[in-house]
Amino acid sequence: MRIPQKDLWLCPLNFSAHWILVIVIWSKKVLVLIDPLGNEINYVWRVQQNWSLFLKKFIPEEEEAQWNTWVMHHCNQQDSSSCGVLILMFAKEFLNTRTIDAVKTSAEDVANMRLQIASTLLQYQGAM
């Protein structure tokens, strides 16, 4: 398996029907955890363990590096079904600004993003 040589990875992860976002910043040796519900502490250990196993298997020379885990401030999910949409909103904002604190999580904001996602998918329907 060839590992992409990019400094920034956006990794959506699903834990028991709940999506979180992990941003890997190679140059800083940092894993940024973003849980739309704001419970990042519940995922730190599992993400660190999985990352360590990944490094051991695919990039052994990186295994000994000290990786830190950060949490970014953000607005929390307002319902029980928008985590997937919100991690896309967080990812988009992070790519544009390197922050996520401007992401709004109201029902209206999430509904608007759902429409944008649907519109984008329809635009590329049959493109492959």
Tab-separated table of N, CA and C in Angstrom:
chain	number	residue	atom	x	y	z
A	1	MET	N	0.850	-1.190	0.000
A	1	MET	CA	0.000	0.000	0.000
A	1	MET	C	0.888	1.242	0.000
A	2	ARG	N	0.615	2.147	-0.904
A	2	ARG	CA	1.367	3.392	-0.984
A	2	ARG	C	0.620	4.475	-0.205
A	3	ILE	N	1.308	5.116	0.707
A	3	ILE	CA	0.709	6.157	1.542
A	3	ILE	C	0.875	7.511	0.854
A	4	PRO	N	-0.200	8.291	0.717
A	4	PRO	CA	-0.095	9.606	0.088
A	4	PRO	C	0.872	10.514	0.848
A	5	GLN	N	1.695	11.223	0.114
A	5	GLN	CA	2.680	12.125	0.705
A	5	GLN	C	2.108	13.537	0.832
A	6	LYS	N	1.074	13.675	1.611
A	6	LYS	CA	0.436	14.974	1.844
A	6	LYS	C	0.554	15.315	3.323
A	7	ASP	N	0.678	16.598	3.631
A	7	ASP	CA	0.833	17.018	5.020
A	7	ASP	C	-0.474	16.941	5.798
A	8	LEU	N	-1.587	17.069	5.095
A	8	LEU	CA	-2.882	17.160	5.754
A	8	LEU	C	-3.803	16.052	5.265
A	9	TRP	N	-4.337	15.291	6.200
A	9	TRP	CA	-5.325	14.255	5.875
A	9	TRP	C	-6.602	14.563	6.641
A	10	LEU	N	-7.737	14.431	5.967
A	10	LEU	CA	-9.041	14.538	6.618
A	10	LEU	C	-9.636	13.141	6.660
A	11	CYS	N	-9.895	12.645	7.854
A	11	CYS	CA	-10.306	11.255	8.037
A	11	CYS	C	-11.643	11.181	8.767
A	12	PRO	N	-12.744	10.977	8.047
A	12	PRO	CA	-14.016	10.744	8.730
A	12	PRO	C	-14.011	9.333	9.320
A	13	LEU	N	-14.396	9.218	10.568
A	13	LEU	CA	-14.436	7.918	11.247
A	13	LEU	C	-15.828	7.687	11.809
A	14	ASN	N	-16.287	6.446	11.724
A	14	ASN	CA	-17.596	6.099	12.249
A	14	ASN	C	-17.429	5.170	13.442
A	15	PHE	N	-18.021	5.564	14.557
A	15	PHE	CA	-18.031	4.761	15.775
A	15	PHE	C	-19.484	4.521	16.175
A	16	SER	N	-19.943	3.307	16.007
A	16	SER	CA	-21.306	2.940	16.422
A	16	SER	C	-22.356	3.913	15.894
A	17	ALA	N	-22.360	4.123	14.590
A	17	ALA	CA	-23.349	4.973	13.909
A	17	ALA	C	-23.196	6.460	14.239
A	18	HIS	N	-22.018	6.870	14.671
A	18	HIS	CA	-21.747	8.291	14.923
A	18	HIS	C	-20.449	8.666	14.227
A	19	TRP	N	-20.486	9.776	13.468
A	19	TRP	CA	-19.321	10.227	12.714
A	19	TRP	C	-18.534	11.265	13.493
A	20	ILE	N	-17.222	11.109	13.478
A	20	ILE	CA	-16.316	12.131	13.974
A	20	ILE	C	-15.311	12.414	12.853
A	21	LEU	N	-14.587	13.504	12.996
A	21	LEU	CA	-13.568	13.852	12.017
A	21	LEU	C	-12.213	13.895	12.716
A	22	VAL	N	-11.229	13.254	12.103
A	22	VAL	CA	-9.852	13.348	12.582
A	22	VAL	C	-9.039	14.008	11.476
A	23	ILE	N	-8.350	15.063	11.846
A	23	ILE	CA	-7.467	15.758	10.913
A	23	ILE	C	-6.046	15.412	11.307
A	24	VAL	N	-5.307	14.842	10.368
A	24	VAL	CA	-3.915	14.476	10.604
A	24	VAL	C	-3.045	15.569	9.993
A	25	ILE	N	-2.177	16.148	10.826
A	25	ILE	CA	-1.230	17.156	10.348
A	25	ILE	C	0.164	16.572	10.553
A	26	TRP	N	0.717	16.035	9.475
A	26	TRP	CA	1.985	15.312	9.544
A	26	TRP	C	3.130	16.185	10.036
A	27	SER	N	3.241	17.407	9.518
A	27	SER	CA	4.382	18.259	9.863
A	27	SER	C	4.422	18.611	11.340
A	28	LYS	N	3.267	18.624	12.000
A	28	LYS	CA	3.206	18.941	13.427
A	28	LYS	C	3.053	17.695	14.297
A	29	LYS	N	2.901	16.521	13.643
A	29	LYS	CA	2.670	15.268	14.377
A	29	LYS	C	1.467	15.424	15.311
A	30	VAL	N	0.353	15.849	14.701
A	30	VAL	CA	-0.853	16.139	15.472
A	30	VAL	C	-2.052	15.430	14.864
A	31	LEU	N	-2.896	14.906	15.744
A	31	LEU	CA	-4.211	14.387	15.384
A	31	LEU	C	-5.229	15.346	16.002
A	32	VAL	N	-6.041	15.956	15.166
A	32	VAL	CA	-7.071	16.873	15.649
A	32	VAL	C	-8.390	16.115	15.640
A	33	LEU	N	-9.009	15.983	16.796
A	33	LEU	CA	-10.284	15.271	16.913
A	33	LEU	C	-11.432	16.266	16.954
A	34	ILE	N	-12.462	15.970	16.162
A	34	ILE	CA	-13.652	16.808	16.152
A	34	ILE	C	-14.873	15.892	16.228
A	35	ASP	N	-15.547	15.941	17.354
A	35	ASP	CA	-16.797	15.211	17.537
A	35	ASP	C	-17.915	16.240	17.503
A	36	PRO	N	-18.824	16.139	16.545
A	36	PRO	CA	-19.905	17.125	16.466
A	36	PRO	C	-20.682	17.281	17.771
A	37	LEU	N	-20.739	16.228	18.592
A	37	LEU	CA	-21.443	16.309	19.872
A	37	LEU	C	-20.593	16.935	20.974
A	38	GLY	N	-19.307	17.139	20.700
A	38	GLY	CA	-18.429	17.764	21.685
A	38	GLY	C	-17.858	16.806	22.705
A	39	ASN	N	-17.922	15.506	22.441
A	39	ASN	CA	-17.416	14.501	23.382
A	39	ASN	C	-16.100	13.892	22.909
A	40	GLU	N	-15.180	14.728	22.465
A	40	GLU	CA	-13.913	14.238	21.923
A	40	GLU	C	-13.170	13.335	22.892
A	41	ILE	N	-13.276	13.612	24.165
A	41	ILE	CA	-12.558	12.823	25.171
A	41	ILE	C	-12.909	11.334	25.083
A	42	ASN	N	-14.112	11.020	24.619
A	42	ASN	CA	-14.537	9.624	24.489
A	42	ASN	C	-13.811	8.873	23.379
A	43	TYR	N	-13.159	9.606	22.485
A	43	TYR	CA	-12.529	8.985	21.318
A	43	TYR	C	-11.011	9.075	21.313
A	44	VAL	N	-10.429	9.849	22.195
A	44	VAL	CA	-8.983	10.080	22.180
A	44	VAL	C	-8.210	8.768	22.229
A	45	TRP	N	-8.489	7.938	23.191
A	45	TRP	CA	-7.714	6.702	23.359
A	45	TRP	C	-7.831	5.800	22.137
A	46	ARG	N	-9.075	5.598	21.641
A	46	ARG	CA	-9.266	4.720	20.481
A	46	ARG	C	-8.575	5.254	19.236
A	47	VAL	N	-8.663	6.540	19.013
A	47	VAL	CA	-8.020	7.129	17.839
A	47	VAL	C	-6.509	7.018	17.952
A	48	GLN	N	-5.958	7.305	19.119
A	48	GLN	CA	-4.513	7.180	19.316
A	48	GLN	C	-4.046	5.748	19.107
A	49	GLN	N	-4.779	4.795	19.634
A	49	GLN	CA	-4.412	3.380	19.467
A	49	GLN	C	-4.457	2.971	17.989
A	50	ASN	N	-5.519	3.330	17.299
A	50	ASN	CA	-5.643	2.991	15.877
A	50	ASN	C	-4.554	3.665	15.053
A	51	TRP	N	-4.224	4.904	15.390
A	51	TRP	CA	-3.170	5.615	14.662
A	51	TRP	C	-1.818	4.931	14.875
A	52	SER	N	-1.573	4.536	16.092
A	52	SER	CA	-0.322	3.836	16.398
A	52	SER	C	-0.217	2.525	15.612
A	53	LEU	N	-1.301	1.782	15.537
A	53	LEU	CA	-1.311	0.531	14.760
A	53	LEU	C	-1.108	0.797	13.271
A	54	PHE	N	-1.726	1.856	12.773
A	54	PHE	CA	-1.545	2.230	11.370
A	54	PHE	C	-0.074	2.539	11.077
A	55	LEU	N	0.521	3.349	11.937
A	55	LEU	CA	1.933	3.702	11.732
A	55	LEU	C	2.825	2.471	11.788
A	56	LYS	N	2.566	1.625	12.757
A	56	LYS	CA	3.385	0.412	12.918
A	56	LYS	C	3.334	-0.461	11.669
A	57	LYS	N	2.154	-0.572	11.079
A	57	LYS	CA	1.984	-1.448	9.923
A	57	LYS	C	2.485	-0.834	8.622
A	58	PHE	N	2.190	0.429	8.395
A	58	PHE	CA	2.449	1.020	7.087
A	58	PHE	C	3.634	1.982	7.032
A	59	ILE	N	3.972	2.570	8.160
A	59	ILE	CA	5.074	3.546	8.168
A	59	ILE	C	5.909	3.320	9.432
A	60	PRO	N	6.609	2.198	9.507
A	60	PRO	CA	7.322	1.848	10.741
A	60	PRO	C	8.297	2.915	11.221
A	61	GLU	N	8.895	3.658	10.304
A	61	GLU	CA	9.857	4.682	10.723
A	61	GLU	C	9.192	5.837	11.471
A	62	GLU	N	7.874	5.998	11.319
A	62	GLU	CA	7.125	7.048	12.022
A	62	GLU	C	6.597	6.576	13.376
A	63	GLU	N	6.654	5.276	13.605
A	63	GLU	CA	5.999	4.712	14.784
A	63	GLU	C	6.500	5.326	16.091
A	64	GLU	N	7.773	5.611	16.176
A	64	GLU	CA	8.344	6.121	17.418
A	64	GLU	C	8.119	7.618	17.627
A	65	ALA	N	7.656	8.310	16.598
A	65	ALA	CA	7.432	9.749	16.723
A	65	ALA	C	6.340	10.020	17.761
A	66	GLN	N	6.510	11.096	18.486
A	66	GLN	CA	5.511	11.490	19.474
A	66	GLN	C	4.398	12.274	18.780
A	67	TRP	N	3.209	11.743	18.809
A	67	TRP	CA	2.048	12.401	18.218
A	67	TRP	C	1.194	12.977	19.331
A	68	ASN	N	0.719	14.202	19.135
A	68	ASN	CA	-0.169	14.850	20.092
A	68	ASN	C	-1.589	14.826	19.558
A	69	THR	N	-2.527	14.942	20.455
A	69	THR	CA	-3.937	14.995	20.087
A	69	THR	C	-4.495	16.336	20.537
A	70	TRP	N	-5.127	17.022	19.611
A	70	TRP	CA	-5.741	18.317	19.905
A	70	TRP	C	-7.239	18.231	19.666
A	71	VAL	N	-7.952	19.140	20.306
A	71	VAL	CA	-9.388	19.318	20.067
A	71	VAL	C	-9.583	20.777	19.686
A	72	MET	N	-10.338	21.019	18.632
A	72	MET	CA	-10.622	22.394	18.214
A	72	MET	C	-11.982	22.825	18.750
A	73	HIS	N	-12.061	24.075	19.168
A	73	HIS	CA	-13.335	24.623	19.633
A	73	HIS	C	-14.330	24.661	18.467
A	74	HIS	N	-15.569	24.278	18.744
A	74	HIS	CA	-16.616	24.313	17.720
A	74	HIS	C	-17.984	24.303	18.367
A	75	CYS	N	-18.987	24.707	17.591
A	75	CYS	CA	-20.377	24.603	18.043
A	75	CYS	C	-20.783	23.136	17.989
A	76	ASN	N	-21.635	22.743	18.898
A	76	ASN	CA	-22.046	21.346	18.973
A	76	ASN	C	-23.301	21.047	18.164
A	77	GLN	N	-23.406	19.791	17.804
A	77	GLN	CA	-24.559	19.243	17.087
A	77	GLN	C	-25.822	19.492	17.903
A	78	GLN	N	-26.893	19.896	17.219
A	78	GLN	CA	-28.137	20.233	17.902
A	78	GLN	C	-29.185	19.117	17.891
A	79	ASP	N	-28.903	18.052	17.157
A	79	ASP	CA	-29.879	16.969	17.050
A	79	ASP	C	-29.144	15.632	17.125
A	80	SER	N	-29.843	14.556	16.809
A	80	SER	CA	-29.216	13.232	16.914
A	80	SER	C	-28.903	12.608	15.553
A	81	SER	N	-28.987	13.408	14.481
A	81	SER	CA	-28.813	12.792	13.167
A	81	SER	C	-27.950	13.589	12.188
A	82	SER	N	-27.273	14.600	12.635
A	82	SER	CA	-26.545	15.465	11.704
A	82	SER	C	-25.034	15.337	11.759
A	83	CYS	N	-24.514	14.339	12.445
A	83	CYS	CA	-23.065	14.246	12.614
A	83	CYS	C	-22.326	14.133	11.284
A	84	GLY	N	-22.871	13.377	10.341
A	84	GLY	CA	-22.211	13.221	9.045
A	84	GLY	C	-22.134	14.527	8.276
A	85	VAL	N	-23.233	15.260	8.268
A	85	VAL	CA	-23.260	16.557	7.589
A	85	VAL	C	-22.299	17.517	8.282
A	86	LEU	N	-22.299	17.507	9.600
A	86	LEU	CA	-21.442	18.436	10.340
A	86	LEU	C	-19.960	18.165	10.134
A	87	ILE	N	-19.555	16.898	10.047
A	87	ILE	CA	-18.118	16.685	9.822
A	87	ILE	C	-17.716	17.172	8.431
A	88	LEU	N	-18.646	17.113	7.464
A	88	LEU	CA	-18.356	17.690	6.151
A	88	LEU	C	-18.246	19.213	6.239
A	89	MET	N	-19.119	19.822	7.033
A	89	MET	CA	-19.051	21.271	7.220
A	89	MET	C	-17.742	21.662	7.908
A	90	PHE	N	-17.357	20.911	8.941
A	90	PHE	CA	-16.098	21.189	9.641
A	90	PHE	C	-14.907	21.012	8.701
A	91	ALA	N	-14.920	19.942	7.908
A	91	ALA	CA	-13.812	19.681	6.984
A	91	ALA	C	-13.688	20.810	5.960
A	92	LYS	N	-14.809	21.214	5.381
A	92	LYS	CA	-14.789	22.283	4.380
A	92	LYS	C	-14.239	23.579	4.981
A	93	GLU	N	-14.721	23.936	6.153
A	93	GLU	CA	-14.265	25.164	6.808
A	93	GLU	C	-12.781	25.086	7.172
A	94	PHE	N	-12.350	23.928	7.654
A	94	PHE	CA	-10.938	23.774	7.999
A	94	PHE	C	-10.051	23.934	6.768
A	95	LEU	N	-10.456	23.334	5.659
A	95	LEU	CA	-9.659	23.468	4.432
A	95	LEU	C	-9.579	24.917	3.957
A	96	ASN	N	-10.642	25.673	4.168
A	96	ASN	CA	-10.670	27.067	3.725
A	96	ASN	C	-9.969	28.028	4.669
A	97	THR	N	-10.066	27.780	5.986
A	97	THR	CA	-9.608	28.785	6.951
A	97	THR	C	-8.655	28.257	8.021
A	98	ARG	N	-8.493	26.941	8.100
A	98	ARG	CA	-7.698	26.284	9.150
A	98	ARG	C	-8.304	26.435	10.548
A	99	THR	N	-9.567	26.830	10.597
A	99	THR	CA	-10.320	26.861	11.847
A	99	THR	C	-11.706	26.274	11.559
A	100	ILE	N	-12.456	26.017	12.625
A	100	ILE	CA	-13.823	25.518	12.435
A	100	ILE	C	-14.821	26.264	13.314
A	101	ASP	N	-14.363	27.281	14.019
A	101	ASP	CA	-15.246	27.960	14.966
A	101	ASP	C	-16.360	28.759	14.292
A	102	ALA	N	-16.270	28.991	12.983
A	102	ALA	CA	-17.331	29.725	12.282
A	102	ALA	C	-18.476	28.822	11.819
A	103	VAL	N	-18.320	27.504	11.946
A	103	VAL	CA	-19.368	26.579	11.502
A	103	VAL	C	-20.570	26.680	12.437
A	104	LYS	N	-21.713	26.947	11.851
A	104	LYS	CA	-22.968	27.040	12.614
A	104	LYS	C	-23.689	25.702	12.530
A	105	THR	N	-24.282	25.293	13.632
A	105	THR	CA	-24.887	23.959	13.705
A	105	THR	C	-26.401	23.997	13.917
A	106	SER	N	-27.020	25.113	13.619
A	106	SER	CA	-28.472	25.198	13.797
A	106	SER	C	-29.169	24.277	12.798
A	107	ALA	N	-30.432	23.989	13.060
A	107	ALA	CA	-31.212	23.140	12.153
A	107	ALA	C	-31.250	23.750	10.756
A	108	GLU	N	-31.362	25.057	10.663
A	108	GLU	CA	-31.402	25.732	9.362
A	108	GLU	C	-30.067	25.604	8.622
A	109	ASP	N	-28.957	25.788	9.338
A	109	ASP	CA	-27.634	25.673	8.713
A	109	ASP	C	-27.383	24.251	8.210
A	110	VAL	N	-27.774	23.268	9.005
A	110	VAL	CA	-27.591	21.867	8.602
A	110	VAL	C	-28.482	21.543	7.404
A	111	ALA	N	-29.714	22.024	7.412
A	111	ALA	CA	-30.621	21.780	6.277
A	111	ALA	C	-30.067	22.406	4.999
A	112	ASN	N	-29.505	23.603	5.105
A	112	ASN	CA	-28.906	24.253	3.929
A	112	ASN	C	-27.721	23.442	3.409
A	113	MET	N	-26.906	22.918	4.297
A	113	MET	CA	-25.765	22.115	3.864
A	113	MET	C	-26.236	20.811	3.228
A	114	ARG	N	-27.283	20.214	3.763
A	114	ARG	CA	-27.835	19.000	3.138
A	114	ARG	C	-28.243	19.278	1.685
A	115	LEU	N	-28.855	20.422	1.448
A	115	LEU	CA	-29.247	20.805	0.081
A	115	LEU	C	-28.014	21.022	-0.799
A	116	GLN	N	-26.982	21.661	-0.251
A	116	GLN	CA	-25.749	21.865	-1.025
A	116	GLN	C	-25.102	20.532	-1.393
A	117	ILE	N	-25.077	19.609	-0.447
A	117	ILE	CA	-24.495	18.290	-0.704
A	117	ILE	C	-25.286	17.573	-1.791
A	118	ALA	N	-26.609	17.588	-1.676
A	118	ALA	CA	-27.454	16.932	-2.682
A	118	ALA	C	-27.251	17.561	-4.055
A	119	SER	N	-27.177	18.873	-4.104
A	119	SER	CA	-26.979	19.577	-5.370
A	119	SER	C	-25.633	19.205	-5.994
A	120	THR	N	-24.596	19.153	-5.186
A	120	THR	CA	-23.266	18.782	-5.684
A	120	THR	C	-23.262	17.358	-6.206
A	121	LEU	N	-23.879	16.450	-5.485
A	121	LEU	CA	-23.931	15.059	-5.936
A	121	LEU	C	-24.689	14.932	-7.259
A	122	LEU	N	-25.787	15.658	-7.381
A	122	LEU	CA	-26.562	15.617	-8.620
A	122	LEU	C	-25.792	16.206	-9.798
A	123	GLN	N	-24.978	17.223	-9.525
A	123	GLN	CA	-24.153	17.833	-10.572
A	123	GLN	C	-23.205	16.830	-11.190
A	124	TYR	N	-22.685	15.932	-10.380
A	124	TYR	CA	-21.675	14.980	-10.851
A	124	TYR	C	-22.249	13.605	-11.142
A	125	GLN	N	-23.547	13.460	-11.131
A	125	GLN	CA	-24.186	12.186	-11.413
A	125	GLN	C	-23.816	11.741	-12.831
A	126	GLY	N	-23.372	10.519	-12.944
A	126	GLY	CA	-23.015	9.962	-14.233
A	126	GLY	C	-21.694	10.459	-14.786
A	127	ALA	N	-20.897	11.168	-13.993
A	127	ALA	CA	-19.642	11.735	-14.475
A	127	ALA	C	-18.561	10.686	-14.650
A	128	MET	N	-18.726	9.540	-14.078
A	128	MET	CA	-17.657	8.538	-14.178
A	128	MET	C	-17.916	7.570	-15.274
